[in-house]
Amino acid sequence: MKLAKLGHWERLLQAVICRRNFGNLASTFNKQLSRIPAVSPKLSKGLFGIPELASSEGFIALEERVKCDTDDLVAESVDNGRQRKMVEVFDELSDTLCQVADLAEFVRIAHPDRKFSEAAENACININALVERLNTNVELYTSLRRATEESDVAPLTSVDEHVSKLFLFDFEQSGIHLPENLRESIVGLNDRILRLGQRFAMNSHEPRRIPKHLLPSLEESQNIYSLHI
């Protein structure tokens, strides 16, 4: 999946960078308005015009839709009567996942309402977990590999072949060749890494109060620094 092309630590770094870049935007979100205009609930369309996101619970609905669409696309991928090229199905599958995952990532970083940011964080985690499960799906991998190395429903262009090989590489990075118990272990470890990484990124910008007596003196700091040169 395209979503999985960034490793978890790369995604963590991306989140930290985004936090810096969106500092002004977050400040705008947090700015207190002198007068808040009245908005009729009937006119409220939700975040970015998405009706489900009129409330934070809407992320659950978006997740469920992604899961249903993903199941349909996976079924199409492994169907012997498939009509579209495999790379086209995979491209739609990746796009389906990223549409919600990228939206949730942005809301998680930039929205000032903790309910929205936490709901978006849960959506990020759940969709990434879904991606990890897809990347360890042997039947899906076998169908893609057969279509890439043998033949597909239509001739592949050079771009099709290149993209297909990138998708295959994602599977191989996720340990598709390993026994089922080890693949399950990888999914669990990646999920834990993602959760810890997102929690670290969310809290890294918060100020922390440390008692002065716990801080090293200037001389101690210089000695510590000299040991690492």
Short mmCIF file of C-alpha atoms in Angstrom, two decimals:
data_model
loop_
_atom_site.label_atom_id
_atom_site.label_comp_id
_atom_site.label_asym_id
_atom_site.label_seq_id
_atom_site.Cartn_x
_atom_site.Cartn_y
_atom_site.Cartn_z
CA MET A 1 0.00 0.00 0.00
CA LYS A 2 1.17 3.54 -0.65
CA LEU A 3 0.29 4.37 2.92
CA ALA A 4 2.88 1.89 4.13
CA LYS A 5 5.73 3.21 2.01
CA LEU A 6 6.71 5.55 4.80
CA GLY A 7 8.15 3.58 7.71
CA HIS A 8 6.73 4.24 11.15
CA TRP A 9 9.69 6.35 12.25
CA GLU A 10 9.55 8.31 8.98
CA ARG A 11 5.84 8.95 9.65
CA LEU A 12 6.72 10.07 13.18
CA LEU A 13 9.34 12.47 11.80
CA GLN A 14 6.81 13.70 9.26
CA ALA A 15 4.32 14.35 12.05
CA VAL A 16 6.92 16.37 14.01
CA ILE A 17 7.79 18.39 10.91
CA CYS A 18 4.11 18.95 10.18
CA ARG A 19 3.63 20.16 13.74
CA ARG A 20 6.28 22.82 13.14
CA ASN A 21 4.95 23.80 9.73
CA PHE A 22 1.36 24.02 10.91
CA GLY A 23 2.22 26.08 13.99
CA ASN A 24 0.60 29.22 12.56
CA LEU A 25 -2.43 27.25 11.42
CA ALA A 26 -2.84 25.70 14.86
CA SER A 27 -2.55 29.17 16.38
CA THR A 28 -5.34 30.34 14.11
CA PHE A 29 -7.51 27.43 15.24
CA ASN A 30 -6.80 28.33 18.88
CA LYS A 31 -7.37 32.06 18.49
CA GLN A 32 -10.25 33.38 20.57
CA LEU A 33 -12.86 35.16 18.47
CA SER A 34 -14.30 38.38 19.84
CA ARG A 35 -17.66 37.38 18.42
CA ILE A 36 -18.69 33.90 17.34
CA PRO A 37 -21.28 33.96 14.56
CA ALA A 38 -24.35 31.81 15.07
CA VAL A 39 -24.43 28.84 12.70
CA SER A 40 -27.56 26.84 12.14
CA PRO A 41 -27.04 23.09 12.67
CA LYS A 42 -28.77 22.55 9.33
CA LEU A 43 -26.06 24.58 7.59
CA SER A 44 -23.16 22.90 9.34
CA LYS A 45 -21.50 20.49 6.91
CA GLY A 46 -18.72 19.21 9.14
CA LEU A 47 -14.97 19.60 8.77
CA PHE A 48 -13.90 20.19 5.16
CA GLY A 49 -17.52 19.82 4.08
CA ILE A 50 -17.65 16.16 5.18
CA PRO A 51 -21.05 15.60 6.85
CA GLU A 52 -19.77 12.80 9.10
CA LEU A 53 -17.26 15.18 10.67
CA ALA A 54 -19.89 17.48 12.12
CA SER A 55 -18.82 15.70 15.32
CA SER A 56 -15.75 13.77 16.38
CA GLU A 57 -17.71 10.50 16.31
CA GLY A 58 -17.79 10.86 12.54
CA PHE A 59 -14.31 9.35 12.29
CA ILE A 60 -15.82 6.02 13.32
CA ALA A 61 -18.22 6.19 10.37
CA LEU A 62 -15.35 7.04 8.01
CA GLU A 63 -13.34 4.09 9.35
CA GLU A 64 -16.24 1.71 8.79
CA ARG A 65 -16.68 2.95 5.24
CA VAL A 66 -12.96 2.43 4.55
CA LYS A 67 -13.12 -1.11 5.93
CA CYS A 68 -16.12 -1.99 3.75
CA ASP A 69 -14.53 -0.50 0.63
CA THR A 70 -11.26 -2.26 1.43
CA ASP A 71 -13.00 -5.63 1.79
CA ASP A 72 -14.63 -5.14 -1.62
CA LEU A 73 -11.32 -4.23 -3.28
CA VAL A 74 -9.47 -7.14 -1.68
CA ALA A 75 -12.21 -9.49 -2.89
CA GLU A 76 -11.81 -8.06 -6.39
CA SER A 77 -8.04 -8.49 -6.24
CA VAL A 78 -8.18 -12.22 -5.50
CA ASP A 79 -11.12 -12.93 -7.82
CA ASN A 80 -10.16 -15.05 -10.83
CA GLY A 81 -12.77 -13.18 -12.85
CA ARG A 82 -11.24 -9.77 -12.15
CA GLN A 83 -11.81 -7.27 -15.01
CA ARG A 84 -9.32 -4.53 -14.08
CA LYS A 85 -5.54 -4.69 -14.00
CA MET A 86 -4.24 -5.51 -10.54
CA VAL A 87 -2.26 -2.28 -10.32
CA GLU A 88 -5.47 -0.31 -10.90
CA VAL A 89 -7.24 -2.14 -8.08
CA PHE A 90 -4.27 -1.61 -5.76
CA ASP A 91 -4.10 2.06 -6.66
CA GLU A 92 -7.77 2.49 -5.70
CA LEU A 93 -7.18 0.48 -2.53
CA SER A 94 -4.25 2.69 -1.55
CA ASP A 95 -6.20 5.85 -2.37
CA THR A 96 -9.19 4.66 -0.31
CA LEU A 97 -6.97 4.19 2.73
CA CYS A 98 -5.00 7.40 2.30
CA GLN A 99 -8.03 9.63 1.86
CA VAL A 100 -9.07 9.02 5.45
CA ALA A 101 -5.62 8.36 6.95
CA ASP A 102 -4.12 11.63 5.68
CA LEU A 103 -7.20 13.60 6.71
CA ALA A 104 -7.11 12.06 10.18
CA GLU A 105 -3.38 12.77 10.51
CA PHE A 106 -3.92 16.45 9.75
CA VAL A 107 -6.84 16.78 12.18
CA ARG A 108 -4.85 14.94 14.85
CA ILE A 109 -2.06 17.50 14.56
CA ALA A 110 -3.95 20.74 13.96
CA HIS A 111 -7.36 20.58 15.61
CA PRO A 112 -7.59 22.35 19.01
CA ASP A 113 -10.55 20.29 20.25
CA ARG A 114 -9.17 17.31 22.16
CA LYS A 115 -12.18 15.16 21.25
CA PHE A 116 -11.49 15.67 17.56
CA SER A 117 -7.74 15.16 17.87
CA GLU A 118 -8.16 11.96 19.90
CA ALA A 119 -10.80 10.59 17.50
CA ALA A 120 -8.48 11.39 14.58
CA GLU A 121 -5.57 9.70 16.37
CA ASN A 122 -7.63 6.54 16.86
CA ALA A 123 -8.58 6.61 13.18
CA CYS A 124 -4.90 6.92 12.21
CA ILE A 125 -3.97 3.96 14.37
CA ASN A 126 -6.83 1.77 13.18
CA ILE A 127 -6.25 2.45 9.49
CA ASN A 128 -2.51 1.87 9.83
CA ALA A 129 -3.29 -1.42 11.58
CA LEU A 130 -5.53 -2.31 8.63
CA VAL A 131 -2.67 -1.52 6.24
CA GLU A 132 -0.32 -3.77 8.20
CA ARG A 133 -2.83 -6.62 8.01
CA LEU A 134 -3.16 -6.11 4.26
CA ASN A 135 0.61 -6.13 3.90
CA THR A 136 0.73 -9.57 5.52
CA ASN A 137 -2.15 -11.02 3.49
CA VAL A 138 -0.61 -13.95 1.60
CA GLU A 139 -3.52 -14.38 -0.82
CA LEU A 140 -3.37 -10.72 -1.78
CA TYR A 141 0.41 -10.87 -2.25
CA THR A 142 0.19 -14.03 -4.35
CA SER A 143 -2.40 -12.49 -6.66
CA LEU A 144 -0.31 -9.35 -7.15
CA ARG A 145 2.87 -11.32 -7.76
CA ARG A 146 1.18 -13.58 -10.31
CA ALA A 147 -0.25 -10.59 -12.16
CA THR A 148 3.15 -8.86 -12.16
CA GLU A 149 5.42 -11.78 -13.07
CA GLU A 150 3.15 -13.89 -15.27
CA SER A 151 0.21 -12.12 -16.89
CA ASP A 152 -2.64 -9.80 -16.04
CA VAL A 153 -6.03 -9.14 -17.64
CA ALA A 154 -4.34 -6.58 -19.92
CA PRO A 155 -0.72 -5.88 -20.91
CA LEU A 156 1.23 -3.88 -18.32
CA THR A 157 3.00 -0.66 -19.19
CA SER A 158 6.47 0.07 -17.82
CA VAL A 159 4.81 2.33 -15.22
CA ASP A 160 2.41 -0.47 -14.25
CA GLU A 161 5.32 -2.85 -13.74
CA HIS A 162 7.28 -0.34 -11.67
CA VAL A 163 4.32 0.45 -9.40
CA SER A 164 3.49 -3.24 -9.01
CA LYS A 165 7.06 -3.97 -7.91
CA LEU A 166 6.85 -1.17 -5.33
CA PHE A 167 3.70 -2.75 -3.91
CA LEU A 168 5.43 -6.15 -3.83
CA PHE A 169 8.36 -4.57 -2.00
CA ASP A 170 5.94 -3.27 0.66
CA PHE A 171 4.71 -6.81 1.23
CA GLU A 172 8.26 -8.15 1.50
CA GLN A 173 9.24 -5.43 3.97
CA SER A 174 6.35 -6.54 6.15
CA GLY A 175 7.65 -10.12 6.25
CA ILE A 176 5.18 -11.74 3.87
CA HIS A 177 7.61 -14.68 3.48
CA LEU A 178 7.55 -15.47 7.21
CA PRO A 179 5.32 -18.04 8.98
CA GLU A 180 1.89 -16.83 10.05
CA ASN A 181 2.76 -16.51 13.74
CA LEU A 182 5.72 -14.26 12.94
CA ARG A 183 3.64 -12.15 10.56
CA GLU A 184 1.10 -11.65 13.34
CA SER A 185 3.92 -10.66 15.66
CA ILE A 186 5.14 -8.05 13.16
CA VAL A 187 1.65 -6.58 12.89
CA GLY A 188 1.45 -6.32 16.68
CA LEU A 189 4.90 -4.74 17.01
CA ASN A 190 4.24 -2.20 14.27
CA ASP A 191 0.98 -1.26 15.93
CA ARG A 192 2.74 -0.72 19.27
CA ILE A 193 5.48 1.35 17.60
CA LEU A 194 2.87 3.51 15.89
CA ARG A 195 0.90 4.09 19.10
CA LEU A 196 3.99 5.03 21.10
CA GLY A 197 5.33 7.21 18.29
CA GLN A 198 2.10 9.15 17.94
CA ARG A 199 1.80 9.60 21.69
CA PHE A 200 5.39 10.93 21.81
CA ALA A 201 4.71 13.33 18.92
CA MET A 202 1.49 14.58 20.53
CA ASN A 203 3.22 15.33 23.84
CA SER A 204 6.62 16.53 22.60
CA HIS A 205 5.46 20.15 22.19
CA GLU A 206 3.91 20.40 25.65
CA PRO A 207 5.93 22.32 28.27
CA ARG A 208 7.24 20.34 31.23
CA ARG A 209 8.09 21.68 34.67
CA ILE A 210 11.24 20.19 36.19
CA PRO A 211 12.44 21.04 39.73
CA LYS A 212 15.63 23.05 39.51
CA HIS A 213 17.54 20.72 41.84
CA LEU A 214 17.11 17.89 39.32
CA LEU A 215 18.93 19.82 36.59
CA PRO A 216 22.70 19.34 36.27
CA SER A 217 24.91 22.29 37.17
CA LEU A 218 26.79 24.15 34.47
CA GLU A 219 30.00 22.28 35.37
CA GLU A 220 28.23 18.91 35.25
CA SER A 221 26.70 19.81 31.91
CA GLN A 222 30.10 20.69 30.49
CA ASN A 223 31.54 17.40 31.75
CA ILE A 224 28.66 15.45 30.20
CA TYR A 225 29.14 17.26 26.90
CA SER A 226 32.90 16.66 26.90
CA LEU A 227 32.35 12.91 27.33
CA HIS A 228 30.37 12.77 24.09
CA ILE A 229 32.80 14.70 21.90
#
